[in-house]
Amino acid sequence: MAAADCNTCHNAQSKVIGPALVDIAKKYKESDVDMLAKKVISGGSGNWGTVPMTAHPDLSLDDAKAMVKYILTVK
């Protein structure tokens, strides 16, 4: 995540442009990893308001899954 632009829009504890990682972890479960990883890659909006998340098409599915798994541990 440090090499990606995640910290531009997300903070561990507070909303920046996108939701706080802790809020994402509260909303989703381990069973959502595949769906969330695909969302990280494709981008989109609607789940957290109207500001769209930038697509990350150069990110591999495995890397996106690893990022999501980490985010789900943030408490």
Coordinates of C-alpha atoms in Angstrom, one line a residue:
M1 CA 0.0 0.0 0.0
A2 CA 2.9 2.3 0.6
A3 CA 4.0 2.0 -3.0
A4 CA 0.4 2.7 -4.2
D5 CA -1.6 5.9 -3.9
C6 CA -3.9 4.6 -1.1
N7 CA -2.8 7.1 1.5
T8 CA -3.8 10.0 -0.8
C9 CA -7.4 9.2 -0.1
H10 CA -7.5 6.9 2.9
N11 CA -6.2 7.2 6.5
A12 CA -6.3 4.4 9.0
Q13 CA -8.5 6.2 11.6
S14 CA -10.3 9.1 9.9
K15 CA -12.1 9.9 6.6
V16 CA -10.0 11.9 4.1
I17 CA -11.4 11.7 0.6
G18 CA -12.4 8.0 1.0
P19 CA -13.4 6.2 4.1
A20 CA -11.1 5.4 7.0
L21 CA -9.6 2.0 6.8
V22 CA -11.1 1.2 10.2
D23 CA -14.5 2.0 8.8
I24 CA -13.9 -0.3 5.9
A25 CA -12.9 -3.1 8.2
K26 CA -16.0 -2.6 10.3
K27 CA -18.3 -2.8 7.2
Y28 CA -16.8 -5.8 5.4
K29 CA -15.7 -9.4 6.1
E30 CA -13.1 -11.8 4.9
S31 CA -15.7 -13.2 2.5
D32 CA -15.7 -9.8 0.7
V33 CA -12.0 -9.9 -0.2
D34 CA -12.5 -10.9 -3.8
M35 CA -15.2 -8.4 -4.4
L36 CA -13.2 -5.6 -2.7
A37 CA -10.0 -6.4 -4.6
K38 CA -11.9 -6.2 -7.9
K39 CA -13.3 -2.8 -6.8
V40 CA -9.8 -1.5 -5.9
I41 CA -8.7 -2.5 -9.5
S42 CA -11.8 -1.2 -11.3
G43 CA -12.6 1.8 -9.1
G44 CA -16.1 3.2 -8.8
S45 CA -18.4 5.0 -6.4
G46 CA -21.6 4.6 -4.5
N47 CA -20.7 2.5 -1.5
W48 CA -19.3 5.5 0.5
G49 CA -20.8 8.5 -1.2
T50 CA -20.5 10.1 -4.5
V51 CA -16.8 10.7 -4.8
P52 CA -15.4 7.9 -7.0
M53 CA -12.4 5.8 -6.1
T54 CA -9.8 5.9 -8.8
A55 CA -9.2 2.7 -10.7
H56 CA -5.9 0.9 -10.3
P57 CA -5.8 -1.3 -13.4
D58 CA -2.0 -1.9 -13.1
L59 CA -2.4 -3.5 -9.7
S60 CA -2.4 -7.3 -9.8
L61 CA -5.4 -9.2 -8.3
D62 CA -3.0 -10.8 -5.8
D63 CA -1.7 -7.5 -4.7
A64 CA -5.2 -6.0 -4.4
K65 CA -6.3 -9.0 -2.3
A66 CA -3.3 -8.6 0.0
M67 CA -4.1 -4.9 0.5
V68 CA -7.8 -5.7 1.2
K69 CA -6.8 -8.4 3.7
Y70 CA -4.6 -5.9 5.5
I71 CA -7.3 -3.3 5.5
L72 CA -9.8 -5.8 7.1
T73 CA -7.3 -6.2 10.0
V74 CA -7.3 -2.5 10.9
K75 CA -9.3 -2.1 14.1

